[in-house]
mmCIF file with all atom_site columns, C-alpha atoms in Angstrom:
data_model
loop_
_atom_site.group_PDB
_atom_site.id
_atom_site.type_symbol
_atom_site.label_atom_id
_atom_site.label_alt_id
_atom_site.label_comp_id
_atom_site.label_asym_id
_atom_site.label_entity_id
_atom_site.label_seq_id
_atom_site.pdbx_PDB_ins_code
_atom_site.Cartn_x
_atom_site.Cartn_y
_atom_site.Cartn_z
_atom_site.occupancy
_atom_site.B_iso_or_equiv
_atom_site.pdbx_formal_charge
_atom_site.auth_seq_id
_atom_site.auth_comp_id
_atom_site.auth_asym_id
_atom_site.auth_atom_id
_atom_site.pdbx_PDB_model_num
ATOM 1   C CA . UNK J 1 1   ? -19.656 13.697  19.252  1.00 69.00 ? 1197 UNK J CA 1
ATOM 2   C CA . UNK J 1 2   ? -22.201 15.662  17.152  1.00 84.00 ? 1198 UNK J CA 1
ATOM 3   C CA . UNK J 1 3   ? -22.368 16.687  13.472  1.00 92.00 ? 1199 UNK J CA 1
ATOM 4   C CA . UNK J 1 4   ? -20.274 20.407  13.225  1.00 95.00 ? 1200 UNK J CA 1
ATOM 5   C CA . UNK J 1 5   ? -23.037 21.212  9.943   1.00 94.00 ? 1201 UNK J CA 1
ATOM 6   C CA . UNK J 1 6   ? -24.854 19.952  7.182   1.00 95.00 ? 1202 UNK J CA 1
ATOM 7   C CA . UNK J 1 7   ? -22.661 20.941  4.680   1.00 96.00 ? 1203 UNK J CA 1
ATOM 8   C CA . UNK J 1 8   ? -24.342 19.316  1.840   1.00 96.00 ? 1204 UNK J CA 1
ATOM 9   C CA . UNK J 1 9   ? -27.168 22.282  2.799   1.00 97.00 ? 1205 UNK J CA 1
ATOM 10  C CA . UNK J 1 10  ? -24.629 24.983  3.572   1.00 97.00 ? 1206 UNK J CA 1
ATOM 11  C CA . UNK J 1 11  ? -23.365 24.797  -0.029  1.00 98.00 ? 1207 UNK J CA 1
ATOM 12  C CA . UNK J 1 12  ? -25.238 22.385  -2.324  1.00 98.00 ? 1208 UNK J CA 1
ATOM 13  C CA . UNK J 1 13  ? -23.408 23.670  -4.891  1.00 98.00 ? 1209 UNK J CA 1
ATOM 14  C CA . UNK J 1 14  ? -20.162 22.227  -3.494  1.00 98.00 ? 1210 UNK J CA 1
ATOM 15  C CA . UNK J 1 15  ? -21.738 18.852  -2.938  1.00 98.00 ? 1211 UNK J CA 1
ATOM 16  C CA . UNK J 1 16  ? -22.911 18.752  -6.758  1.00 98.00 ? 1212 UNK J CA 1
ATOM 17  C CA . UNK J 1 17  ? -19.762 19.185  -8.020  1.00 98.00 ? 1213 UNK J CA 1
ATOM 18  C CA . UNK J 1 18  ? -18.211 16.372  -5.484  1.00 98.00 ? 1214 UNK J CA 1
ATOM 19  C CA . UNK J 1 19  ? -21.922 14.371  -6.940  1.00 98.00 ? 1215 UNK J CA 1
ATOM 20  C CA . UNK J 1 20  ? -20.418 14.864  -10.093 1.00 98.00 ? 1216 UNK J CA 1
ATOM 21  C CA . UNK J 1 21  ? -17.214 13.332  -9.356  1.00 98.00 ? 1217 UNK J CA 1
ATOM 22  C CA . UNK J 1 22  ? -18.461 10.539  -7.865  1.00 98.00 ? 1218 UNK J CA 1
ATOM 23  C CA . UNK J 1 23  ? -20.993 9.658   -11.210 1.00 98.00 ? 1219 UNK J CA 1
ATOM 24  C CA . UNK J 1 24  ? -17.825 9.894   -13.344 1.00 98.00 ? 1220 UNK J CA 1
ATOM 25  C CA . UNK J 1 25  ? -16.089 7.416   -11.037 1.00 98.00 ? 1221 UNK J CA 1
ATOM 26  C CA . UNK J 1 26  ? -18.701 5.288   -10.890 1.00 97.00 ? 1222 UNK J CA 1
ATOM 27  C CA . UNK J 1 27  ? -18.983 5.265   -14.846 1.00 98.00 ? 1223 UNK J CA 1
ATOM 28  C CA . UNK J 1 28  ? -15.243 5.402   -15.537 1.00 98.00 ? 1224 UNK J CA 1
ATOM 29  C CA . UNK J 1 29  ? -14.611 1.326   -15.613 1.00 98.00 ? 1225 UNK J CA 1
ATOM 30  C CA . UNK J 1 30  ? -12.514 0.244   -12.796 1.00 98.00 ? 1226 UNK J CA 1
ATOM 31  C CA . UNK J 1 31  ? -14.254 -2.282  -11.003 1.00 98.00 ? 1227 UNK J CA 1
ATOM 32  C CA . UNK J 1 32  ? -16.515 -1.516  -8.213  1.00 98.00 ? 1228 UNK J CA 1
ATOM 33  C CA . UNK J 1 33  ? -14.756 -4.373  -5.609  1.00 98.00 ? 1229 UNK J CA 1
ATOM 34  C CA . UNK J 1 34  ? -11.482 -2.119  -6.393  1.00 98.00 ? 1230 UNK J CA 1
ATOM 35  C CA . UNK J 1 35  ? -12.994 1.016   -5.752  1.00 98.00 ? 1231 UNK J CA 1
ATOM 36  C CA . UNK J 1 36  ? -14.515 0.118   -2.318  1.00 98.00 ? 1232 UNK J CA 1
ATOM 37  C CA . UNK J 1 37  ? -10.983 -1.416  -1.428  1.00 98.00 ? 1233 UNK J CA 1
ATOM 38  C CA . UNK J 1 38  ? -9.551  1.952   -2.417  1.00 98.00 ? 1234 UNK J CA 1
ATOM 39  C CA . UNK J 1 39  ? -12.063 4.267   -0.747  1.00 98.00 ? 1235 UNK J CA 1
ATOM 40  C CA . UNK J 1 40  ? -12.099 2.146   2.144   1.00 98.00 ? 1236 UNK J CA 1
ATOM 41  C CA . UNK J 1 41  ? -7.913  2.053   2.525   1.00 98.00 ? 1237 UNK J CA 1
ATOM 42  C CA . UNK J 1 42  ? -7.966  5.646   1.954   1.00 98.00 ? 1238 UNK J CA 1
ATOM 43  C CA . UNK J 1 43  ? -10.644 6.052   4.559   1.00 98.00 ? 1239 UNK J CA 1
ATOM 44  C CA . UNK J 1 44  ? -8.743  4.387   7.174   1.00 98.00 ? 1240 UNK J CA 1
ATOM 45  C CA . UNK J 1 45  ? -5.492  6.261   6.916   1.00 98.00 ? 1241 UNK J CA 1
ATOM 46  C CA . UNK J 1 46  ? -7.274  9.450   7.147   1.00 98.00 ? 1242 UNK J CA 1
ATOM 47  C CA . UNK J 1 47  ? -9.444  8.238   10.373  1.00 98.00 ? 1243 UNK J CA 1
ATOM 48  C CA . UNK J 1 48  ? -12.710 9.084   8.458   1.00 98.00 ? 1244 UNK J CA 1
ATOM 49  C CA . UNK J 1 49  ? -15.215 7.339   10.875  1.00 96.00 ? 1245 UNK J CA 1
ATOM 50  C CA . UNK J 1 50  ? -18.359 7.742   8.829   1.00 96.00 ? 1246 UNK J CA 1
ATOM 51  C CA . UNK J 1 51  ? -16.475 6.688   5.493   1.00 98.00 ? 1247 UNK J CA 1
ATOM 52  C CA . UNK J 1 52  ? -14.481 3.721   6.895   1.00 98.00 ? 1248 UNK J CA 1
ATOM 53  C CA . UNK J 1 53  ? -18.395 2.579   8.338   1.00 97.00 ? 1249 UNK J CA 1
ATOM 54  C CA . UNK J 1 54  ? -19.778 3.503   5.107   1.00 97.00 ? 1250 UNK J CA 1
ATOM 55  C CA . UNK J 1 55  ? -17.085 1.363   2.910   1.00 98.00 ? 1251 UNK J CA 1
ATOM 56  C CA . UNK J 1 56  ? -16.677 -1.262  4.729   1.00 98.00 ? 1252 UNK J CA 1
ATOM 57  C CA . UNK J 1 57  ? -20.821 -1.961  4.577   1.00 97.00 ? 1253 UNK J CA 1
ATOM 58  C CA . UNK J 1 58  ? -20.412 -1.327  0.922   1.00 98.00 ? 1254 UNK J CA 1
ATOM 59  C CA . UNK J 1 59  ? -17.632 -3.643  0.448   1.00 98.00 ? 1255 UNK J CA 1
ATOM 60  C CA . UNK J 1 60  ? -19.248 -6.383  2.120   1.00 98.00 ? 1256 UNK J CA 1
ATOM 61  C CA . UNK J 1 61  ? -22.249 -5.652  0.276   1.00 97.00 ? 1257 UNK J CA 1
ATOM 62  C CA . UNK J 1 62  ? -20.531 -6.089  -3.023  1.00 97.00 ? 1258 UNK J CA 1
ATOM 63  C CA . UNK J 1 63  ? -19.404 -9.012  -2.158  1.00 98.00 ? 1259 UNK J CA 1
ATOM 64  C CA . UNK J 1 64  ? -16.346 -8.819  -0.423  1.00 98.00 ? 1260 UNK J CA 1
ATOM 65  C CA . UNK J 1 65  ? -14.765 -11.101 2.412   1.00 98.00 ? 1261 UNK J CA 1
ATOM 66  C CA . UNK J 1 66  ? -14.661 -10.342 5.889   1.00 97.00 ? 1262 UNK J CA 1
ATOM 67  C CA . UNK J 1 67  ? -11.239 -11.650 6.250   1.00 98.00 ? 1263 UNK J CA 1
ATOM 68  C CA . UNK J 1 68  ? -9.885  -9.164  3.130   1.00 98.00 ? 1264 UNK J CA 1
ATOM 69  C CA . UNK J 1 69  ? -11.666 -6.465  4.874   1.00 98.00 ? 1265 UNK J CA 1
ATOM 70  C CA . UNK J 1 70  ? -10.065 -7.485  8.236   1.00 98.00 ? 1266 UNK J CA 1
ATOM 71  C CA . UNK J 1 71  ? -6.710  -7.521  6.532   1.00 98.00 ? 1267 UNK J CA 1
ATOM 72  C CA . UNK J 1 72  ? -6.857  -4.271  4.752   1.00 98.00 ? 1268 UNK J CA 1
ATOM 73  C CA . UNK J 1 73  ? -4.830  -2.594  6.553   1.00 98.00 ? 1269 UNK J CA 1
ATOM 74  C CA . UNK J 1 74  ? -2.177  -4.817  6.779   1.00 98.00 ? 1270 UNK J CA 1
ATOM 75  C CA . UNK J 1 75  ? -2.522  -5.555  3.433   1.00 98.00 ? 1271 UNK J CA 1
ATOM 76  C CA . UNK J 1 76  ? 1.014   -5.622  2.362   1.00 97.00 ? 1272 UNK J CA 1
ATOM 77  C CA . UNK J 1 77  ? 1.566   -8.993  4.651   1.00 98.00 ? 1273 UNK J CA 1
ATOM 78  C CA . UNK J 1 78  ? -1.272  -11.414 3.331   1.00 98.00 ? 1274 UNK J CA 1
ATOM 79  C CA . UNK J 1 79  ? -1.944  -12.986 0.424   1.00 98.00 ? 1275 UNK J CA 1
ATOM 80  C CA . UNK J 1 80  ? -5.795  -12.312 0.243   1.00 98.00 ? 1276 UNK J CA 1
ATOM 81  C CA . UNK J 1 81  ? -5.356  -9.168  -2.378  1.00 98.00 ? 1277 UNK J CA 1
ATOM 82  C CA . UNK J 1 82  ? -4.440  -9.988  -6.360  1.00 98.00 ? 1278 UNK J CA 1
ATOM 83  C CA . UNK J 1 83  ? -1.851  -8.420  -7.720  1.00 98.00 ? 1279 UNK J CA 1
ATOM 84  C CA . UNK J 1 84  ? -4.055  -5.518  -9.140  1.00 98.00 ? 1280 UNK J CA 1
ATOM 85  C CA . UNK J 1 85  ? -5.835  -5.112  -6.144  1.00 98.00 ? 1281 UNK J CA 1
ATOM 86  C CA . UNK J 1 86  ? -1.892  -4.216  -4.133  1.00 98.00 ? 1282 UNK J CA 1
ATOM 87  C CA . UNK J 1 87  ? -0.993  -2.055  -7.048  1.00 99.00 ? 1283 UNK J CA 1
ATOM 88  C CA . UNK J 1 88  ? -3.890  0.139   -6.299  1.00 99.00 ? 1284 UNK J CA 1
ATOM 89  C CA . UNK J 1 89  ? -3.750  0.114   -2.497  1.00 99.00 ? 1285 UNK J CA 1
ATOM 90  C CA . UNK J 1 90  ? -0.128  0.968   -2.595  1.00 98.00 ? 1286 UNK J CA 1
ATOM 91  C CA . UNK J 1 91  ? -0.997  3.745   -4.938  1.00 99.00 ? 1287 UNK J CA 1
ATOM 92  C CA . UNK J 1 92  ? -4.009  4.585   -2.433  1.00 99.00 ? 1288 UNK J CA 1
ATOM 93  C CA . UNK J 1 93  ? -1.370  4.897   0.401   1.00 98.00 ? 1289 UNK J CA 1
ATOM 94  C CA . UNK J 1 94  ? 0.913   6.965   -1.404  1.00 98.00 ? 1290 UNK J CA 1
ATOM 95  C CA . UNK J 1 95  ? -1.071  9.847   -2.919  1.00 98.00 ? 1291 UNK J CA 1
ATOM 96  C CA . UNK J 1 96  ? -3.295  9.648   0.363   1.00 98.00 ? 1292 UNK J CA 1
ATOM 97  C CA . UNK J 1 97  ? -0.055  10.136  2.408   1.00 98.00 ? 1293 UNK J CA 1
ATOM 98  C CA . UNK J 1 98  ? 1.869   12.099  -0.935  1.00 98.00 ? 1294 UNK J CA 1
ATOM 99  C CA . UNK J 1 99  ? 3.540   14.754  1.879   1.00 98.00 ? 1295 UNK J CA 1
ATOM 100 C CA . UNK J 1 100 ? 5.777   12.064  2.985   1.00 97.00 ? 1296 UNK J CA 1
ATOM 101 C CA . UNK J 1 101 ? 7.648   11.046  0.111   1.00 97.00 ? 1297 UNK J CA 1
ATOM 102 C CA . UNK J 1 102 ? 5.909   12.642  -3.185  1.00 97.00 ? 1298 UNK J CA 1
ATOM 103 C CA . UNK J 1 103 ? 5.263   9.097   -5.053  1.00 98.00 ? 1299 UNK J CA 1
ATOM 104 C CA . UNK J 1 104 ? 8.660   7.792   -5.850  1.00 98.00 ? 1300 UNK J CA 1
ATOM 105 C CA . UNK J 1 105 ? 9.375   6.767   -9.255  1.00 98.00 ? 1301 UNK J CA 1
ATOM 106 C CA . UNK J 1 106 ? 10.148  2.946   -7.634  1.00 98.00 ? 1302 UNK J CA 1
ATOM 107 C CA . UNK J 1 107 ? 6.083   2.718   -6.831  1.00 98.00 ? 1303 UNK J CA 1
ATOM 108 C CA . UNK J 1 108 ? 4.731   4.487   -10.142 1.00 98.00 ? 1304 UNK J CA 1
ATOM 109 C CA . UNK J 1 109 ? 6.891   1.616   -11.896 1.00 98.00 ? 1305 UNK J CA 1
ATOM 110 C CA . UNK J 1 110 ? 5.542   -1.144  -9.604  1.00 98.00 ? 1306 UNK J CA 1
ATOM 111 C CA . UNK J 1 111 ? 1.962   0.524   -10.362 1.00 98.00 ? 1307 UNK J CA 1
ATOM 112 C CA . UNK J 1 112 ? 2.108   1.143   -14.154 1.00 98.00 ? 1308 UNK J CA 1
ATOM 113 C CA . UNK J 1 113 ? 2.077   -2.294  -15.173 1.00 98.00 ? 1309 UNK J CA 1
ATOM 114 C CA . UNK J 1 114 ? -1.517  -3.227  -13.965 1.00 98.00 ? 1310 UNK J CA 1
ATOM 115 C CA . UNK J 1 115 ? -3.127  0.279   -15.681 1.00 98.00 ? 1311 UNK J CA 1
ATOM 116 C CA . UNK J 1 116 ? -3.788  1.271   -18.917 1.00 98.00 ? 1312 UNK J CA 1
ATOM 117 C CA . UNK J 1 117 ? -3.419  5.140   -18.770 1.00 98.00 ? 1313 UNK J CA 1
ATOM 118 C CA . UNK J 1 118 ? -6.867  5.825   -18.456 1.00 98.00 ? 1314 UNK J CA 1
ATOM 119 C CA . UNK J 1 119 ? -7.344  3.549   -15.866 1.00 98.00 ? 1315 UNK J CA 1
ATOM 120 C CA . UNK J 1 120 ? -4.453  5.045   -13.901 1.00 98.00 ? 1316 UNK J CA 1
ATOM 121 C CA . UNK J 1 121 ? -6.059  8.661   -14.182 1.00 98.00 ? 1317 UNK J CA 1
ATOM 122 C CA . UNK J 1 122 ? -9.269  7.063   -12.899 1.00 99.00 ? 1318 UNK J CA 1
ATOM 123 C CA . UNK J 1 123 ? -7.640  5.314   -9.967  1.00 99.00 ? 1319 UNK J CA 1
ATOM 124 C CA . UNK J 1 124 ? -6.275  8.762   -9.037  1.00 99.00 ? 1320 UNK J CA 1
ATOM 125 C CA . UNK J 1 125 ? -9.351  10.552  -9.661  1.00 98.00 ? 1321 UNK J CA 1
ATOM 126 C CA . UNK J 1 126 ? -10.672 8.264   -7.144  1.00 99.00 ? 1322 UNK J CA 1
ATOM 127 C CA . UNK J 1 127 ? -8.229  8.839   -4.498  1.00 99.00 ? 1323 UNK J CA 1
ATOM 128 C CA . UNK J 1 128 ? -8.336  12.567  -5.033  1.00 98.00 ? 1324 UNK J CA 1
ATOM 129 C CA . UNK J 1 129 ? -12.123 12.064  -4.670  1.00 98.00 ? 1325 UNK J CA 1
ATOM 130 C CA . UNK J 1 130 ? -12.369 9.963   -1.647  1.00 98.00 ? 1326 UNK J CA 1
ATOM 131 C CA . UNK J 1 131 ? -9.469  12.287  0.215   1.00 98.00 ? 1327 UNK J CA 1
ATOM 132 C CA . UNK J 1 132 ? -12.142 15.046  -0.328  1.00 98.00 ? 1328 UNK J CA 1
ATOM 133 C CA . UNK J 1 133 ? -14.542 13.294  0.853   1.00 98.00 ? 1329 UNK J CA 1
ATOM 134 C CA . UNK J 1 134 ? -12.610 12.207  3.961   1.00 98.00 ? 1330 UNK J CA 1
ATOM 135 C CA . UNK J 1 135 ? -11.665 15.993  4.958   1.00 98.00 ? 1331 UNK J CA 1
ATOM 136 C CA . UNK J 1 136 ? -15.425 16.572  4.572   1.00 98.00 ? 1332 UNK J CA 1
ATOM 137 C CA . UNK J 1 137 ? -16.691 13.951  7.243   1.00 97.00 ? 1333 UNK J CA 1
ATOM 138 C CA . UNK J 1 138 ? -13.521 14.812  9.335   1.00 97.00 ? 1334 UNK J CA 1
ATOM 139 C CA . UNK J 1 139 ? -14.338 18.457  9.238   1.00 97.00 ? 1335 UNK J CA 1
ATOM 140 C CA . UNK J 1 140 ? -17.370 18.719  9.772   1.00 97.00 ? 1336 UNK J CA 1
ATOM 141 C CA . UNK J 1 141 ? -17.772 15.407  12.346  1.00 95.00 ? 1337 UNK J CA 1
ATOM 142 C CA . UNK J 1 142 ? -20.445 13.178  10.034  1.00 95.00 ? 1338 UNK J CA 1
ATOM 143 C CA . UNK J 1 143 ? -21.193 10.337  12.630  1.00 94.00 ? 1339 UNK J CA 1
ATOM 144 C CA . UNK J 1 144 ? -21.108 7.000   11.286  1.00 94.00 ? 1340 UNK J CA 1
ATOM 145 C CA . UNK J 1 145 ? -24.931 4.943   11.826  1.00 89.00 ? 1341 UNK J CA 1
ATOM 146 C CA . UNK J 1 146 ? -25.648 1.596   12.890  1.00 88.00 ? 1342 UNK J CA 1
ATOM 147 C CA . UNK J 1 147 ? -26.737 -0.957  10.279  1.00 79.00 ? 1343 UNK J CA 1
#
């Protein structure tokens, strides 16, 4: 499978503006481990190849475990994730998959409790951003790379 086209050269304009996001994100407070979790769950639900390789080097790189990694996406049935850390992945799941129920009331109530607001605007930000992100390598066929 080959690259479909640069589109960080087709429309560098575009790829600012997702830049952008992405220096907000990174500035916006949540933890970084979190944020690799997240981009790395979302990743994996969407089948993002070059993401999922990208995220999961970048976890590990921040520190993260191989077994938490391993168990990612059976998250919900190990113990390995604080409470935090399952608030956000369940919110992950939901807004990445929001066509199937909409993001019941029942899982913004088990959410809201380990956000401020800000935070919880951030964590969706995030989502939103990595979803983006993950129809862009899908699209267009970015090929993961060895490391």
């Amino acid at each position: 499978m080959g690259t479909r086209l640069n589109y960080g050269k087709a429309a560098p304009g575009a790829m600012r503006a997702m830049n952008g996001l992405e220096t907000y994100i990174n500035n916006c407070g949540l933890e970084a481990p979190l944020k690799e979790l997240v981009r790395l769950r979302a990743s994996q639900i969407n089948g993002c190849a070059y993401c999922v390789n990208m995220h999961s080097f970048d976890a590990r790189e921040g520190g993260d475990t191989e077994q938490r990694l391993y168990a990612l996406p059976v998250w919900h049935e190990t113990p390995f994730f604080s409470d935090r850390e399952r608030a956000a992945l369940l919110w992950t799941e939901k807004l990445t998959l929001i066509s199937l129920d909409r993001v019941p009331d029942e899982v913004y109530e088990q959410v809201r409790p380990h956000f401020t607001d800000e935070e919880l605007v951030n964590l969706t930000l995030l989502i939103a951003t990595i979803n983006a992100w993950n129809r862009f390598g899908i699209s267009f066929r970015d090929v993961p790379t060895a490391k």
